[in-house]
Amino acid sequence: MDLITTATTTDEANRHADVAVLPVGSFEQHGDHLPLLTDTIVACAIAKAAATAYDLMLLPPVTISCSQEHTGWPGSVSIRSSTLARIITDVAASLRGSGVERLIVVNGHGGNYILANVVQEANVEGRRMALFPRREDWETARQEAGLASSSHDDMHAGEIETSVLLHLCPEVVRDSYRTADHRTERPDLLVLGMRGYTDTGVIGEPSLATARRGKTVLDSLTGSFASSLAVLRDGTDR
């Protein structure tokens, strides 16, 4: 599982990339069957596949982000949304200093709401930043992979995340995924957190997961990435 860049400064000089790709994951509980690093693994896989397919600069991941809804679960670690926002804007500014004018943030954690605002603000004076995958990209990937669950029901440590990890690194997926299904509504998640709705940390149906579906999800997202890249590149500075 080689998801981190090993490029040298010479490699990047020769690449002359106009766009960099930054995976943003998290370090939070994913039930008994998936590692704390799950969202980071997923974000890195998407970013690596996209950077390779479109010859872009791949950055190392942001591995701790906004996981406050998982507060109290052993191993889960968070930073403030303002800290994450500053990291993204600082990275973008540093890239511009070396001639890479645009950044695509690949988000692997749904709780990183602040990223939408960061991207929105970055584009006020020209197209500088995009956020990927978009909701429609995830939905297309679900459909193409034939996932049985919906995005609403499959919120956390469920079919899609377990499928991707079964494809990428099955050795880290514990067999308990076969009996870990838990579906529930969660209208007050921001108030009650995950503990208000699940005792296991799972909201979804991981028992439906397969490695084949995980591969198709990643392939679909790699293709969808072209649309976000085109929108970013087609813009001109104002």
mmCIF file of C-alpha atoms in Angstrom:
data_model
loop_
_atom_site.group_PDB
_atom_site.id
_atom_site.type_symbol
_atom_site.label_atom_id
_atom_site.label_comp_id
_atom_site.label_asym_id
_atom_site.label_seq_id
_atom_site.Cartn_x
_atom_site.Cartn_y
_atom_site.Cartn_z
ATOM 1 C CA MET A 1 0.000 0.000 0.000
ATOM 2 C CA ASP A 2 2.085 2.882 -1.339
ATOM 3 C CA LEU A 3 -0.095 5.956 -0.836
ATOM 4 C CA ILE A 4 2.491 8.567 0.131
ATOM 5 C CA THR A 5 4.616 10.439 -2.392
ATOM 6 C CA THR A 6 8.296 9.583 -2.703
ATOM 7 C CA ALA A 7 9.005 12.243 -5.332
ATOM 8 C CA THR A 8 12.236 14.234 -5.076
ATOM 9 C CA THR A 9 12.651 17.954 -5.664
ATOM 10 C CA THR A 10 14.141 17.065 -9.060
ATOM 11 C CA ASP A 11 11.049 15.034 -9.912
ATOM 12 C CA GLU A 12 8.804 17.979 -9.123
ATOM 13 C CA ALA A 13 11.013 20.402 -11.033
ATOM 14 C CA ASN A 14 10.743 18.189 -14.094
ATOM 15 C CA ARG A 15 6.989 17.730 -13.641
ATOM 16 C CA HIS A 16 6.222 21.475 -13.794
ATOM 17 C CA ALA A 17 2.844 20.785 -12.192
ATOM 18 C CA ASP A 18 0.333 23.626 -12.173
ATOM 19 C CA VAL A 19 -1.917 21.859 -9.659
ATOM 20 C CA ALA A 20 -1.129 20.110 -6.374
ATOM 21 C CA VAL A 21 -3.310 17.520 -4.644
ATOM 22 C CA LEU A 22 -3.634 17.499 -0.853
ATOM 23 C CA PRO A 23 -5.334 14.546 0.891
ATOM 24 C CA VAL A 24 -7.081 15.412 4.156
ATOM 25 C CA GLY A 25 -8.123 12.522 6.352
ATOM 26 C CA SER A 26 -8.727 12.094 10.062
ATOM 27 C CA PHE A 27 -7.655 10.014 13.035
ATOM 28 C CA GLU A 28 -10.867 8.740 14.579
ATOM 29 C CA GLN A 29 -12.652 5.585 15.609
ATOM 30 C CA HIS A 30 -14.142 3.409 12.875
ATOM 31 C CA GLY A 31 -15.641 0.699 15.011
ATOM 32 C CA ASP A 32 -13.807 -2.482 15.883
ATOM 33 C CA HIS A 33 -13.108 -3.521 12.289
ATOM 34 C CA LEU A 34 -11.393 -0.514 10.669
ATOM 35 C CA PRO A 35 -8.311 1.449 11.779
ATOM 36 C CA LEU A 36 -8.342 4.953 13.208
ATOM 37 C CA LEU A 37 -6.504 6.045 10.069
ATOM 38 C CA THR A 38 -9.312 4.928 7.711
ATOM 39 C CA ASP A 39 -10.275 8.364 6.360
ATOM 40 C CA THR A 40 -6.638 9.214 5.739
ATOM 41 C CA ILE A 41 -6.073 5.954 3.862
ATOM 42 C CA VAL A 42 -9.111 6.650 1.680
ATOM 43 C CA ALA A 43 -8.102 10.270 0.997
ATOM 44 C CA CYS A 44 -4.542 9.227 0.156
ATOM 45 C CA ALA A 45 -5.732 6.527 -2.236
ATOM 46 C CA ILE A 46 -7.980 8.942 -4.117
ATOM 47 C CA ALA A 47 -5.301 11.638 -4.218
ATOM 48 C CA LYS A 48 -2.560 9.239 -5.333
ATOM 49 C CA ALA A 49 -4.696 7.791 -8.115
ATOM 50 C CA ALA A 50 -5.683 11.251 -9.348
ATOM 51 C CA ALA A 51 -2.186 12.722 -9.170
ATOM 52 C CA THR A 52 -0.819 9.745 -11.093
ATOM 53 C CA ALA A 53 -3.558 9.804 -13.731
ATOM 54 C CA TYR A 54 -3.282 13.544 -14.390
ATOM 55 C CA ASP A 55 0.429 14.074 -13.614
ATOM 56 C CA LEU A 56 -0.076 16.452 -10.681
ATOM 57 C CA MET A 57 1.995 17.204 -7.602
ATOM 58 C CA LEU A 58 0.993 14.892 -4.750
ATOM 59 C CA LEU A 59 1.326 16.228 -1.212
ATOM 60 C CA PRO A 60 1.527 14.186 2.005
ATOM 61 C CA PRO A 61 -1.726 13.959 3.977
ATOM 62 C CA VAL A 62 -3.192 16.005 6.765
ATOM 63 C CA THR A 63 -3.871 13.119 9.135
ATOM 64 C CA ILE A 64 -5.679 14.792 12.049
ATOM 65 C CA SER A 65 -8.702 16.993 11.425
ATOM 66 C CA CYS A 66 -12.160 17.851 12.787
ATOM 67 C CA SER A 67 -13.456 14.707 14.496
ATOM 68 C CA GLN A 68 -15.189 16.301 17.469
ATOM 69 C CA GLU A 69 -18.261 14.107 16.963
ATOM 70 C CA HIS A 70 -16.035 11.184 18.000
ATOM 71 C CA THR A 71 -14.855 12.797 21.239
ATOM 72 C CA GLY A 72 -14.463 10.221 23.986
ATOM 73 C CA TRP A 73 -13.805 7.255 21.719
ATOM 74 C CA PRO A 74 -10.390 5.777 22.529
ATOM 75 C CA GLY A 75 -7.756 6.821 20.010
ATOM 76 C CA SER A 76 -9.747 9.594 18.332
ATOM 77 C CA VAL A 77 -7.888 12.915 18.044
ATOM 78 C CA SER A 78 -9.132 16.278 16.715
ATOM 79 C CA ILE A 79 -7.962 19.765 15.886
ATOM 80 C CA ARG A 80 -10.098 22.909 15.739
ATOM 81 C CA SER A 81 -11.747 23.864 12.457
ATOM 82 C CA SER A 82 -9.816 27.134 12.535
ATOM 83 C CA THR A 83 -6.558 25.160 12.760
ATOM 84 C CA LEU A 84 -7.489 23.031 9.748
ATOM 85 C CA ALA A 85 -8.467 26.133 7.798
ATOM 86 C CA ARG A 86 -5.105 27.735 8.560
ATOM 87 C CA ILE A 87 -3.230 24.592 7.490
ATOM 88 C CA ILE A 88 -4.976 24.565 4.103
ATOM 89 C CA THR A 89 -4.476 28.263 3.434
ATOM 90 C CA ASP A 90 -0.834 28.101 4.532
ATOM 91 C CA VAL A 91 -0.174 25.129 2.244
ATOM 92 C CA ALA A 92 -1.782 26.949 -0.680
ATOM 93 C CA ALA A 93 0.287 30.067 -0.036
ATOM 94 C CA SER A 94 3.499 28.040 0.192
ATOM 95 C CA LEU A 95 2.714 26.272 -3.081
ATOM 96 C CA ARG A 96 2.217 29.586 -4.858
ATOM 97 C CA GLY A 97 5.663 30.603 -3.639
ATOM 98 C CA SER A 98 7.122 27.704 -5.602
ATOM 99 C CA GLY A 99 5.024 28.311 -8.697
ATOM 100 C CA VAL A 100 2.117 25.919 -8.134
ATOM 101 C CA GLU A 101 -0.874 28.216 -8.333
ATOM 102 C CA ARG A 102 -3.761 25.803 -7.742
ATOM 103 C CA LEU A 103 -4.682 23.212 -5.146
ATOM 104 C CA ILE A 104 -7.248 20.421 -5.036
ATOM 105 C CA VAL A 105 -8.135 19.273 -1.530
ATOM 106 C CA VAL A 106 -9.187 15.619 -1.391
ATOM 107 C CA ASN A 107 -11.350 15.240 1.698
ATOM 108 C CA GLY A 108 -11.817 11.814 3.258
ATOM 109 C CA HIS A 109 -13.783 12.886 6.351
ATOM 110 C CA GLY A 110 -17.350 14.161 6.250
ATOM 111 C CA GLY A 111 -16.932 16.169 9.452
ATOM 112 C CA ASN A 112 -14.470 18.588 7.844
ATOM 113 C CA TYR A 113 -17.238 21.083 7.059
ATOM 114 C CA ILE A 114 -14.827 24.006 7.235
ATOM 115 C CA LEU A 115 -13.105 22.926 4.016
ATOM 116 C CA ALA A 116 -16.049 24.125 1.933
ATOM 117 C CA ASN A 117 -15.654 27.634 3.358
ATOM 118 C CA VAL A 118 -11.890 27.604 2.858
ATOM 119 C CA VAL A 119 -12.290 26.679 -0.803
ATOM 120 C CA GLN A 120 -15.075 29.201 -1.326
ATOM 121 C CA GLU A 121 -12.951 32.022 0.073
ATOM 122 C CA ALA A 122 -9.852 30.959 -1.869
ATOM 123 C CA ASN A 123 -11.636 31.521 -5.176
ATOM 124 C CA VAL A 124 -12.818 35.087 -4.615
ATOM 125 C CA GLU A 125 -10.057 36.589 -6.780
ATOM 126 C CA GLY A 126 -9.575 33.725 -9.231
ATOM 127 C CA ARG A 127 -9.861 29.970 -9.458
ATOM 128 C CA ARG A 128 -7.277 28.728 -6.976
ATOM 129 C CA MET A 129 -8.742 25.776 -5.113
ATOM 130 C CA ALA A 130 -11.229 22.922 -5.458
ATOM 131 C CA LEU A 131 -12.700 20.399 -3.035
ATOM 132 C CA PHE A 132 -13.006 16.775 -4.111
ATOM 133 C CA PRO A 133 -14.907 14.468 -4.146
ATOM 134 C CA ARG A 134 -18.132 16.389 -4.554
ATOM 135 C CA ARG A 135 -21.395 14.818 -3.381
ATOM 136 C CA GLU A 136 -22.289 13.846 -6.932
ATOM 137 C CA ASP A 137 -18.889 12.167 -7.359
ATOM 138 C CA TRP A 138 -19.574 9.934 -4.363
ATOM 139 C CA GLU A 139 -23.061 9.141 -5.637
ATOM 140 C CA THR A 140 -21.763 8.225 -9.088
ATOM 141 C CA ALA A 141 -19.119 5.999 -7.513
ATOM 142 C CA ARG A 142 -21.766 4.269 -5.406
ATOM 143 C CA GLN A 143 -23.930 3.604 -8.432
ATOM 144 C CA GLU A 144 -21.091 2.351 -10.607
ATOM 145 C CA ALA A 145 -19.860 0.043 -7.847
ATOM 146 C CA GLY A 146 -23.346 -1.339 -7.246
ATOM 147 C CA LEU A 147 -23.319 -0.537 -3.545
ATOM 148 C CA ALA A 148 -26.421 -1.824 -1.814
ATOM 149 C CA SER A 149 -26.566 0.909 0.823
ATOM 150 C CA SER A 150 -27.425 4.585 0.400
ATOM 151 C CA SER A 151 -25.123 7.455 1.294
ATOM 152 C CA HIS A 152 -27.536 8.435 4.071
ATOM 153 C CA ASP A 153 -27.622 5.012 5.712
ATOM 154 C CA ASP A 154 -23.934 4.302 5.080
ATOM 155 C CA MET A 155 -22.534 7.106 7.217
ATOM 156 C CA HIS A 156 -19.539 5.714 9.075
ATOM 157 C CA ALA A 157 -17.416 2.547 8.927
ATOM 158 C CA GLY A 158 -20.013 1.007 6.644
ATOM 159 C CA GLU A 159 -20.131 -0.524 3.184
ATOM 160 C CA ILE A 160 -18.185 2.033 1.192
ATOM 161 C CA GLU A 161 -15.286 2.591 3.597
ATOM 162 C CA THR A 162 -14.936 -1.098 4.349
ATOM 163 C CA SER A 163 -15.025 -1.933 0.634
ATOM 164 C CA VAL A 164 -12.262 0.544 -0.176
ATOM 165 C CA LEU A 165 -10.028 -0.816 2.571
ATOM 166 C CA LEU A 166 -10.757 -4.423 1.572
ATOM 167 C CA HIS A 167 -9.433 -3.445 -1.854
ATOM 168 C CA LEU A 168 -6.436 -1.392 -0.701
ATOM 169 C CA CYS A 169 -5.259 -3.140 2.446
ATOM 170 C CA PRO A 170 -7.401 -6.124 3.450
ATOM 171 C CA GLU A 171 -4.879 -7.060 6.116
ATOM 172 C CA VAL A 172 -6.046 -4.145 8.309
ATOM 173 C CA VAL A 173 -9.762 -5.012 8.091
ATOM 174 C CA ARG A 174 -10.887 -7.222 10.957
ATOM 175 C CA ASP A 175 -13.398 -10.013 10.389
ATOM 176 C CA SER A 176 -15.809 -8.354 12.805
ATOM 177 C CA TYR A 177 -17.023 -6.226 9.853
ATOM 178 C CA ARG A 178 -19.240 -9.164 8.898
ATOM 179 C CA THR A 179 -21.426 -8.688 11.989
ATOM 180 C CA ALA A 180 -21.045 -4.953 12.696
ATOM 181 C CA ASP A 181 -24.105 -3.564 10.868
ATOM 182 C CA HIS A 182 -25.960 -0.757 12.622
ATOM 183 C CA ARG A 183 -28.441 1.604 10.973
ATOM 184 C CA THR A 184 -30.053 4.571 12.688
ATOM 185 C CA GLU A 185 -31.279 8.105 12.120
ATOM 186 C CA ARG A 186 -29.169 10.809 13.781
ATOM 187 C CA PRO A 187 -31.015 14.161 13.639
ATOM 188 C CA ASP A 188 -28.970 15.766 16.426
ATOM 189 C CA LEU A 189 -25.514 14.419 15.597
ATOM 190 C CA LEU A 190 -23.876 17.819 16.062
ATOM 191 C CA VAL A 191 -25.269 17.989 19.588
ATOM 192 C CA LEU A 192 -25.094 14.378 20.732
ATOM 193 C CA GLY A 193 -22.122 13.140 18.714
ATOM 194 C CA MET A 194 -21.690 9.563 17.575
ATOM 195 C CA ARG A 195 -22.164 8.253 21.117
ATOM 196 C CA GLY A 196 -25.771 9.428 20.963
ATOM 197 C CA TYR A 197 -26.540 6.991 18.154
ATOM 198 C CA THR A 198 -24.164 4.035 18.266
ATOM 199 C CA ASP A 199 -22.454 1.956 20.915
ATOM 200 C CA THR A 200 -19.995 0.395 18.455
ATOM 201 C CA GLY A 201 -18.989 3.472 16.462
ATOM 202 C CA VAL A 202 -20.600 2.091 13.302
ATOM 203 C CA ILE A 203 -23.501 3.632 11.393
ATOM 204 C CA GLY A 204 -23.866 1.610 8.224
ATOM 205 C CA GLU A 205 -23.694 -1.922 6.869
ATOM 206 C CA PRO A 206 -20.083 -3.061 6.536
ATOM 207 C CA SER A 207 -21.223 -6.651 6.030
ATOM 208 C CA LEU A 208 -22.156 -5.677 2.452
ATOM 209 C CA ALA A 209 -18.588 -4.656 1.611
ATOM 210 C CA THR A 210 -16.441 -6.319 -1.054
ATOM 211 C CA ALA A 211 -12.982 -5.556 -2.441
ATOM 212 C CA ARG A 212 -14.400 -5.432 -5.968
ATOM 213 C CA ARG A 213 -16.802 -2.668 -4.992
ATOM 214 C CA GLY A 214 -13.964 -0.783 -3.336
ATOM 215 C CA LYS A 215 -11.861 -0.899 -6.495
ATOM 216 C CA THR A 216 -14.756 0.332 -8.617
ATOM 217 C CA VAL A 217 -15.374 3.219 -6.213
ATOM 218 C CA LEU A 218 -11.758 4.357 -6.551
ATOM 219 C CA ASP A 219 -11.768 3.937 -10.328
ATOM 220 C CA SER A 220 -14.944 5.989 -10.585
ATOM 221 C CA LEU A 221 -13.571 8.790 -8.430
ATOM 222 C CA THR A 222 -10.361 8.893 -10.463
ATOM 223 C CA GLY A 223 -12.456 9.484 -13.568
ATOM 224 C CA SER A 224 -14.691 12.088 -11.897
ATOM 225 C CA PHE A 225 -11.610 14.012 -10.763
ATOM 226 C CA ALA A 226 -11.130 15.219 -14.348
ATOM 227 C CA SER A 227 -14.183 17.458 -14.050
ATOM 228 C CA SER A 228 -12.932 19.293 -10.957
ATOM 229 C CA LEU A 229 -9.498 19.652 -12.517
ATOM 230 C CA ALA A 230 -10.945 21.106 -15.726
ATOM 231 C CA VAL A 231 -13.033 23.688 -13.861
ATOM 232 C CA LEU A 232 -9.987 24.805 -11.903
ATOM 233 C CA ARG A 233 -7.712 25.020 -14.940
ATOM 234 C CA ASP A 234 -10.232 26.746 -17.204
ATOM 235 C CA GLY A 235 -10.376 29.779 -14.925
ATOM 236 C CA THR A 236 -8.288 32.885 -15.499
ATOM 237 C CA ASP A 237 -7.021 35.241 -12.820
ATOM 238 C CA ARG A 238 -9.050 38.394 -12.388
#
